[in-house]
mmCIF file of C-alpha atoms and ligand atoms in Angstrom:
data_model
loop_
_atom_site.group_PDB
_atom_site.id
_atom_site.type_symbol
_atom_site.label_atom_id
_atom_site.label_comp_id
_atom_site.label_asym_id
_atom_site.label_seq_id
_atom_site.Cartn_x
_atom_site.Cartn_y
_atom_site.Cartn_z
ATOM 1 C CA UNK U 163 0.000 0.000 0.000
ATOM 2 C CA UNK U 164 1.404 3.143 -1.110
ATOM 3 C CA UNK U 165 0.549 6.946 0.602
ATOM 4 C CA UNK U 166 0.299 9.737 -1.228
ATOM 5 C CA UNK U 167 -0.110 12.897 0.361
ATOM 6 C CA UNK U 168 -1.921 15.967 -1.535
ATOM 7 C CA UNK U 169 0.020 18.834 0.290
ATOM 8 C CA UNK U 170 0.851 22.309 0.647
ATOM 9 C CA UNK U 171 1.105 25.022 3.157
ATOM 10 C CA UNK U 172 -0.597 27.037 1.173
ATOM 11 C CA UNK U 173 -4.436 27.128 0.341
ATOM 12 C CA UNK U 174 -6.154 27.365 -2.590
ATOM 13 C CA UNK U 175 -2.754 25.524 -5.075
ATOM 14 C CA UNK U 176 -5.080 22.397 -6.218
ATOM 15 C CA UNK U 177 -4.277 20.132 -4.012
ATOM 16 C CA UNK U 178 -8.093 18.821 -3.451
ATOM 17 C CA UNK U 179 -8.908 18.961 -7.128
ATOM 18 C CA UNK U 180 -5.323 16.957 -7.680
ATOM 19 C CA UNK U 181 -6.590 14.219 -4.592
ATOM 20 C CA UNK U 182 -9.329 13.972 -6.352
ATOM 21 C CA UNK U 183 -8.813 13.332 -10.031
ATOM 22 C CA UNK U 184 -5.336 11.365 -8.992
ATOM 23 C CA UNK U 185 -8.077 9.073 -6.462
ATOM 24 C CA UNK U 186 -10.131 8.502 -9.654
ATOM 25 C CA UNK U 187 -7.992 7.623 -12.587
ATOM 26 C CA UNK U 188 -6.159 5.229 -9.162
ATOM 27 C CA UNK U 189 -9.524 3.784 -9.089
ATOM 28 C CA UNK U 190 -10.327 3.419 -12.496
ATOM 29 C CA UNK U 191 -6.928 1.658 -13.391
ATOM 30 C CA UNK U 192 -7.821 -1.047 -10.792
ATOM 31 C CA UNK U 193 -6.075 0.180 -7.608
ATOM 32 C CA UNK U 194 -8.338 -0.234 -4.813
ATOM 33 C CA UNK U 195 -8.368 3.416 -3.272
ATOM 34 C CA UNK U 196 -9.269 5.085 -0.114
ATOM 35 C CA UNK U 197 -9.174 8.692 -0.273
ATOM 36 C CA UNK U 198 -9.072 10.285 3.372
ATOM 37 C CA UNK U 199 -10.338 13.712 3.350
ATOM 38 C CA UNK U 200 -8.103 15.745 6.011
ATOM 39 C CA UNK U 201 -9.714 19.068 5.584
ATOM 40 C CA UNK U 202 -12.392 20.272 7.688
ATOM 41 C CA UNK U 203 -13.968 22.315 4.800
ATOM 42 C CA UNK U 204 -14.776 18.737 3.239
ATOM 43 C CA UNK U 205 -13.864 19.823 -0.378
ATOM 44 C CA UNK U 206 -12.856 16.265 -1.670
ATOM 45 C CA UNK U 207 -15.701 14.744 0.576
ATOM 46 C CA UNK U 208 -17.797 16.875 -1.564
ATOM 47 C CA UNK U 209 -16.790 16.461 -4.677
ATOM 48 C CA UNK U 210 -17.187 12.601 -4.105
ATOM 49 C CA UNK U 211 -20.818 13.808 -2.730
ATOM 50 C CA UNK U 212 -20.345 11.815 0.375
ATOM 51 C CA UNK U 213 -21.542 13.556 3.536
ATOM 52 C CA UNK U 214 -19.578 14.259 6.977
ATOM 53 C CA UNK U 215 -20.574 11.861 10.086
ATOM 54 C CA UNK U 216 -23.177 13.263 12.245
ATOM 55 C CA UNK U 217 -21.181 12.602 15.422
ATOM 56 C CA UNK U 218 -17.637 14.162 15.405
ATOM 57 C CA UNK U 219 -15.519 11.364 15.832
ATOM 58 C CA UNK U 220 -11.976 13.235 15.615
ATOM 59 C CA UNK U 221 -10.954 12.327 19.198
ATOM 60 C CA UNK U 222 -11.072 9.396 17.982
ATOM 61 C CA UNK U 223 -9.772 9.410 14.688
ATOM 62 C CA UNK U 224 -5.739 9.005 15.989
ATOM 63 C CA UNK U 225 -6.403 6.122 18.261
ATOM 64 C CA UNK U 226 -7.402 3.196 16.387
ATOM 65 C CA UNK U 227 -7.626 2.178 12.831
ATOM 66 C CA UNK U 228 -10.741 0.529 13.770
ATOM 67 C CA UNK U 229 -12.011 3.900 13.884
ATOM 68 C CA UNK U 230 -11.365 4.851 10.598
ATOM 69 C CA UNK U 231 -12.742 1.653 9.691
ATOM 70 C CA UNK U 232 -16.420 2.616 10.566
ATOM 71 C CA UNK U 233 -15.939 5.710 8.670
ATOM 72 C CA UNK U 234 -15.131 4.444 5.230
ATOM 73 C CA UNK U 235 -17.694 5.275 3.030
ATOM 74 C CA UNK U 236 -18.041 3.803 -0.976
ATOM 75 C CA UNK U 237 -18.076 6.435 -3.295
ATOM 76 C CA UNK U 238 -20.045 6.132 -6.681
ATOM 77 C CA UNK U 239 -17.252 4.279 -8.324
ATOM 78 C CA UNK U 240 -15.588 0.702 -8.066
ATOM 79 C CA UNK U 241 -12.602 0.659 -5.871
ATOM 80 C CA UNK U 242 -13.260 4.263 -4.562
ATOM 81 C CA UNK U 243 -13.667 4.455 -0.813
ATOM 82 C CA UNK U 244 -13.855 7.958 0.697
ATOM 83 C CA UNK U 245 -13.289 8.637 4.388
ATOM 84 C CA UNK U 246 -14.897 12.075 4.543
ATOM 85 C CA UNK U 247 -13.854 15.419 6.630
ATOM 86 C CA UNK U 248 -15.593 16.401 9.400
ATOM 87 C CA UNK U 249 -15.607 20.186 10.616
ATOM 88 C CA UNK U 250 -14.074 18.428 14.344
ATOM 89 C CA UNK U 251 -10.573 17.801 12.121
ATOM 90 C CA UNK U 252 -9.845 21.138 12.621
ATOM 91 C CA UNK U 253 -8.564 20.244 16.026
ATOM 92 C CA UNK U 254 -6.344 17.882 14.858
ATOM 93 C CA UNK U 255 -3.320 19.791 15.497
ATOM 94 C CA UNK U 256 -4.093 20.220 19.376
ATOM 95 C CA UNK U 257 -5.410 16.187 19.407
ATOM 96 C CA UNK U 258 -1.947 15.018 18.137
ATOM 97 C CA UNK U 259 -0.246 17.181 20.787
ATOM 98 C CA UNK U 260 -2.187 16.002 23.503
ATOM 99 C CA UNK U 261 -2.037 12.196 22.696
ATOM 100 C CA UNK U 262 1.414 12.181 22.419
ATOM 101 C CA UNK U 263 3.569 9.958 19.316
ATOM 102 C CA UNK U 264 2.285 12.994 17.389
ATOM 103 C CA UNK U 265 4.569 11.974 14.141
ATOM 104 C CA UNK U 266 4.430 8.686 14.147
ATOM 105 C CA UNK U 267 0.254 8.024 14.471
ATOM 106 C CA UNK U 268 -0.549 8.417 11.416
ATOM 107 C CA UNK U 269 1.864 6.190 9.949
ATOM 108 C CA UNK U 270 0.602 3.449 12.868
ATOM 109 C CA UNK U 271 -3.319 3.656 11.898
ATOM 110 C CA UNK U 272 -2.738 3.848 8.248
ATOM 111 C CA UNK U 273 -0.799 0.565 8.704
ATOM 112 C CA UNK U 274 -4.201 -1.353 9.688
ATOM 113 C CA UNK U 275 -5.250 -0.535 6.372
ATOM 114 C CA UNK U 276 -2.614 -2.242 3.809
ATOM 115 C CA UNK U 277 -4.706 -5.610 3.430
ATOM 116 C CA UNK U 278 -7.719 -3.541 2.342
ATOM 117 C CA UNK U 279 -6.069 -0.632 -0.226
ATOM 118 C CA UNK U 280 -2.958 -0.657 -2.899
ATOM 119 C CA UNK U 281 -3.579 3.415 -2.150
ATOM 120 C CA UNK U 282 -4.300 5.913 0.264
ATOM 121 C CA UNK U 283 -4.363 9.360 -0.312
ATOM 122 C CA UNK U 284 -4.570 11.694 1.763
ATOM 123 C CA UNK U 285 -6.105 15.256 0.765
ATOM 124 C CA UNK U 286 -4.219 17.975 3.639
ATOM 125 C CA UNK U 287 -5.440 21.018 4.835
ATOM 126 C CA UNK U 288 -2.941 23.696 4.452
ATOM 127 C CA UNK U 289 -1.024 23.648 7.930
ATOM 128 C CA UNK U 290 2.931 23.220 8.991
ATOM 129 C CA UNK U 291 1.928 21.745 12.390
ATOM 130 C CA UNK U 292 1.586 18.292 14.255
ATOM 131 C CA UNK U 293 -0.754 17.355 11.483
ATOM 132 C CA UNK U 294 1.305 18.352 8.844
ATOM 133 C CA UNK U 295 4.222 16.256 10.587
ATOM 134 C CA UNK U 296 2.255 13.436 11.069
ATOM 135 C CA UNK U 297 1.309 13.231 7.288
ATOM 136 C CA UNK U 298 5.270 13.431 6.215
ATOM 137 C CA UNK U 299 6.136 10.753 8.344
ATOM 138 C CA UNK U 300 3.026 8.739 6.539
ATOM 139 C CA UNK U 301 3.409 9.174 3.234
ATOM 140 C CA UNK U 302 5.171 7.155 0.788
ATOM 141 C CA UNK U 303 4.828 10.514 -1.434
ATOM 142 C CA UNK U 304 3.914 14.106 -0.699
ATOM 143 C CA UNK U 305 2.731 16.054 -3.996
ATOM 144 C CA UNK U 306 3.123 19.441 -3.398
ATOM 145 C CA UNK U 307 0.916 21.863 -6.129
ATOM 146 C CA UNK U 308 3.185 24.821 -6.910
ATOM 147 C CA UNK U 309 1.418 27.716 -8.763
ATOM 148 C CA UNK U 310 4.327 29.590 -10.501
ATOM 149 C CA UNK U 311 3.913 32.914 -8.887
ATOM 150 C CA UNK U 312 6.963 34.178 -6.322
ATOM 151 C CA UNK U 313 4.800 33.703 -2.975
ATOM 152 C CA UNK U 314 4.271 30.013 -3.712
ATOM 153 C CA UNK U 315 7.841 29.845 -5.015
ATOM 154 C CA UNK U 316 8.457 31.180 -1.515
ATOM 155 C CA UNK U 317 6.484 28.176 0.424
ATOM 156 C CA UNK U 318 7.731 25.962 -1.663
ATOM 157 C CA UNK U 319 11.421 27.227 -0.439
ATOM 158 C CA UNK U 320 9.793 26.951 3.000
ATOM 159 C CA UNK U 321 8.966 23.689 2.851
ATOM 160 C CA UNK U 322 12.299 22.452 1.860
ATOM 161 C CA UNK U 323 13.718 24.058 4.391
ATOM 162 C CA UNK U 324 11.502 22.451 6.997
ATOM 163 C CA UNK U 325 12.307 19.016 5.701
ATOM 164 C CA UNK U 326 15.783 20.196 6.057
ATOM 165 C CA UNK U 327 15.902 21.553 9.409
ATOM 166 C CA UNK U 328 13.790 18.582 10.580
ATOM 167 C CA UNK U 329 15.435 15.633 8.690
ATOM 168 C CA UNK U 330 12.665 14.370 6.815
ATOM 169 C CA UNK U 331 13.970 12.322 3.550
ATOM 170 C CA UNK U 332 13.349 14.960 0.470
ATOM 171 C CA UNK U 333 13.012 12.108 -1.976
ATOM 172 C CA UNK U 334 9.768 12.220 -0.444
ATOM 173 C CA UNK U 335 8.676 15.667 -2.083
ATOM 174 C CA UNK U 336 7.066 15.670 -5.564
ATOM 175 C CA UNK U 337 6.388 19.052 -6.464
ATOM 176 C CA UNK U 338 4.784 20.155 -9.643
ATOM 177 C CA UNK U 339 3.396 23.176 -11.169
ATOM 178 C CA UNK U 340 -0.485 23.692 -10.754
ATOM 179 C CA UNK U 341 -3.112 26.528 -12.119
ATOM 180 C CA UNK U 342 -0.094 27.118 -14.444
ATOM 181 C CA UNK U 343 -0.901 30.559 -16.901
ATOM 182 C CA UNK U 344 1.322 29.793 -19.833
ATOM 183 C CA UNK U 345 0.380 33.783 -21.655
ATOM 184 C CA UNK U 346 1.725 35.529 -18.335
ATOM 185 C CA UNK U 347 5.398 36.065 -18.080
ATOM 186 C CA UNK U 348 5.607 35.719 -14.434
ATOM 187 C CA UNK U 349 4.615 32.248 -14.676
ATOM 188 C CA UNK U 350 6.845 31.238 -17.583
ATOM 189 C CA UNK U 351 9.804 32.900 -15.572
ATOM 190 C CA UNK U 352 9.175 31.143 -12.171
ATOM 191 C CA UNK U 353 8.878 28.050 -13.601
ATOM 192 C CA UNK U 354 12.158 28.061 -15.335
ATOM 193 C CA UNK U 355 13.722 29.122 -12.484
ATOM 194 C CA UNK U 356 12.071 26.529 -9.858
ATOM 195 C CA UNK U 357 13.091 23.793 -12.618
ATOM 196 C CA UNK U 358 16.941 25.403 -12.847
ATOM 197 C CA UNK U 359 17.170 25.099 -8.723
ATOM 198 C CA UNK U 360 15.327 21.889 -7.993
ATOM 199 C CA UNK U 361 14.946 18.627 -10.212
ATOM 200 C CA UNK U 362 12.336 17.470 -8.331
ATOM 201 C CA UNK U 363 9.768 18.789 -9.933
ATOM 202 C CA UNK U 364 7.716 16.511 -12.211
ATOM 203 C CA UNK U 365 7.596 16.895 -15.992
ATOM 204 C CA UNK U 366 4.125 17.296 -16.023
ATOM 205 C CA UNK U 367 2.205 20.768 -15.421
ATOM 206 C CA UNK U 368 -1.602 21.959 -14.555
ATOM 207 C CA UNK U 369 -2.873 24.400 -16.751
ATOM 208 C CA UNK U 370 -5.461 26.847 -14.984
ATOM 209 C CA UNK U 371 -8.555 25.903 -17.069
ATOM 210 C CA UNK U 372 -11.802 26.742 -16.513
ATOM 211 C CA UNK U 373 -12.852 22.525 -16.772
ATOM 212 C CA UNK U 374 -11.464 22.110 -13.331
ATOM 213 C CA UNK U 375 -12.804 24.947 -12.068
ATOM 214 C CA UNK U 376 -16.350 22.889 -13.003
ATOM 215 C CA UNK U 377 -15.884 20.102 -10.757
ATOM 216 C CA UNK U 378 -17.336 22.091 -7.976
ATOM 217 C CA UNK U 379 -20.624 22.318 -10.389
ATOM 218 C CA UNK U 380 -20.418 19.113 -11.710
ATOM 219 C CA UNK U 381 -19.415 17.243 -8.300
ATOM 220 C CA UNK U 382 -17.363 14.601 -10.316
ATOM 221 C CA UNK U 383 -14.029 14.512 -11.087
ATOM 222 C CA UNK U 384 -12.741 16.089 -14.497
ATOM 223 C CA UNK U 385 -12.298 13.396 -17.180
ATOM 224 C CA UNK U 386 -15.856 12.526 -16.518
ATOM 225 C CA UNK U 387 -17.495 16.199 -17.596
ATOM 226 C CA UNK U 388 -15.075 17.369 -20.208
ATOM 227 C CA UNK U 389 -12.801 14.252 -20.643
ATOM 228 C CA UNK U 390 -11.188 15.818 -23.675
ATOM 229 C CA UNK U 391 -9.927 19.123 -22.177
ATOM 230 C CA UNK U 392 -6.610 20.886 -20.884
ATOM 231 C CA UNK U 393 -7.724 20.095 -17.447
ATOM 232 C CA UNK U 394 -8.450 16.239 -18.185
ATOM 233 C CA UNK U 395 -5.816 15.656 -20.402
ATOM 234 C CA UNK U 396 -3.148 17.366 -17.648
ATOM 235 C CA UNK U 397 -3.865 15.124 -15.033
ATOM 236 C CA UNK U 398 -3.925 11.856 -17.289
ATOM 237 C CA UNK U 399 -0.241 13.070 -17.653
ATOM 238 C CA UNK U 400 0.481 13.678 -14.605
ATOM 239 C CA UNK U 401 -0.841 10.126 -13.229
ATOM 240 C CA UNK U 402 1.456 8.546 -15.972
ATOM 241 C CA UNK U 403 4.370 10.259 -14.802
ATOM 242 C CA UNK U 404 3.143 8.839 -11.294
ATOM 243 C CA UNK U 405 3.286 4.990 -11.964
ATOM 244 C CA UNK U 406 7.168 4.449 -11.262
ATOM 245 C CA UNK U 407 6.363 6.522 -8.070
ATOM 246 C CA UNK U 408 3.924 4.047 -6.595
ATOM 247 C CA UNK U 409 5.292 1.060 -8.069
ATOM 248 C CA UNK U 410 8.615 1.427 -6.110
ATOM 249 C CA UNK U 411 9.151 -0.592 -3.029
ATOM 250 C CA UNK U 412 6.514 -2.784 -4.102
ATOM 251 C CA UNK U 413 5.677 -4.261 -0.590
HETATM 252 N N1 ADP R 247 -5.970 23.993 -12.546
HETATM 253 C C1 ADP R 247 -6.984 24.752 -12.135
HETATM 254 N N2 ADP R 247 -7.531 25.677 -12.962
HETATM 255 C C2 ADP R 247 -8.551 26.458 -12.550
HETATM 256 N N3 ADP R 247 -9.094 26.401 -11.330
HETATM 257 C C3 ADP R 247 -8.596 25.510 -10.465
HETATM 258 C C4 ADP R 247 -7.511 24.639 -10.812
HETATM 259 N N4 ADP R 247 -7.232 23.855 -9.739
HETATM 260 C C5 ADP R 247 -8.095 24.218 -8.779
HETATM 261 N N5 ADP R 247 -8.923 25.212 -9.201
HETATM 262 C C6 ADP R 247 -9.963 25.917 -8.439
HETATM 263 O O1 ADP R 247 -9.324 26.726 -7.474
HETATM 264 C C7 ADP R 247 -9.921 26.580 -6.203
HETATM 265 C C8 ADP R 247 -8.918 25.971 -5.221
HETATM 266 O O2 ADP R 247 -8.545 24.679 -5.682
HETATM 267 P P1 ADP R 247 -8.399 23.452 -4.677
HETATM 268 O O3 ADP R 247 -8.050 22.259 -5.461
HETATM 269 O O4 ADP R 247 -9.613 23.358 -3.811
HETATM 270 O O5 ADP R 247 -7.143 23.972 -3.823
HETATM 271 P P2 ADP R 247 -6.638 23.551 -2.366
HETATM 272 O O6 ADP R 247 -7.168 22.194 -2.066
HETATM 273 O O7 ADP R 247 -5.148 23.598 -2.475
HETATM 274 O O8 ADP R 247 -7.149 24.584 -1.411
HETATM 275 C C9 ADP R 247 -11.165 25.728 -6.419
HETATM 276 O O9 ADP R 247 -12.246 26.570 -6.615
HETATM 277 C C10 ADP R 247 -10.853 24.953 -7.679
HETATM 278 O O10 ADP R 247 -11.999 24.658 -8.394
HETATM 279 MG MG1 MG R 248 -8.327 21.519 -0.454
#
């Protein structure tokens, strides 16, 4: 079972509509996939029109995998399981602090799950605390949205530094450029540059398109609505370019 995180620090990069498409064409190529949605504003959950638990469970969430078994809903599609947000995750950064192993739970509940899914991923709130920890330890793979303006280039220099300063592996980090404005200049520029100082970043690019912006409408993921367009075709790259990612270390 491989985990791929959908992260950034920053809000509003792509990295629910990336969970979400990525969770699809998973499911669709026969990978039996749970995505969990991490974000109290529920924006994957959504999209995958499956609704919060009544009861807010996120005392509980940490403790067992159990837990997070009686949460797993099935989405509309075959091998698509959705564990959806509720608004009680927001606390998640005091809960990990106060149960203590705040790095390492995630990683220990998302190990009950390997018999059931080939992948997990996980769609992050933006946050750089105990959560956000938690998730780097877990993840086979954190895909970090960039969009190529000079305050993301800025988080994105952030980021690497807290891996740095706090020794988590880089190999880890998969950045790529997201909501990507080919005309403007500033966006050309940055992205040449980013590419020059890191070669990290993946080949593949999402162009800001106005198809992806839909999925909020259309509450389904992209190639479903408009299967032939920028946004559709972008992400069918990008999942390509993912396959050596999450075949390595087959377990
Ligand atoms: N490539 C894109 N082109 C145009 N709009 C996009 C694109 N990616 C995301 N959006 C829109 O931008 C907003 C934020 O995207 P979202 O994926 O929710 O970001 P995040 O999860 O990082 O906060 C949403 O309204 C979404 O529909
Ligand atoms: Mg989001």
């Amino acid at each position: 079972m491989k985990v791929l995180a959908c992260y950034s620090m920053k809000g509003g990069v792509g990295k629910t509509a990336t969970a979400v498409n990525v969770a699809w064409m998973a499911a669709n190529a026969g990978m039996k996939t749970l995505l969990i949605d991490l974000d109290p504003q529920g924006a994957s959950s959504y999209y995958f029109k499956v609704k919060p638990a009544k009861k807010d469970w996120s005392e509980r969430f940490f403790k067992a995998y159990e837990h997070l078994l009686e949460h797993i809903k099935h989405s509309e599609f075959d091998g698509l399981d959705v564990i959806p947000a509720h608004l009680g995750f927001r606390q998640f950064d005091v809960l990990l602090d106060a149960l203590g192993k705040r790095k390492s739970r995630l990683d220990n509940i998302l190990k009950g799950l390997k018999d059931e899914y080939e992948l997990v991923i996980l769609d992050c709130p933006p946050t750089i605390g105990n959560l956000a920890e938690s998730i780097f330890n877990a993840s086979d793979y954190i895909l970090a949205p960039v969009i190529p303006t000079t305050l993301s280039e800025r988080t994105f220099d952030q980021l690497n530094a807290f891996f740095e300063e706090h020794d988590y592996p880089k190999q880890k980090l998969v950045p790529f450029f997201s909501m990507v404005q080919a005309q403007k200049a500033l966006h050309r520029h940055t992205m040449e540059t980013l590419r020059a100082r890191s070669d990290r970043f993946l080949y593949s690019a999402i162009p800001f398109t106005s198809d992806i912006e839909k999925m909020g409408e259309h509450q389904t993921p992209v190639m479903l609505f408009a299967p032939n367009g920028k946004g559709a075709k972008a992400f069918a790259t990008l999942w390509v370019e993912l396959q050596p990612l999450l075949r390595e270390f087959e377990d």
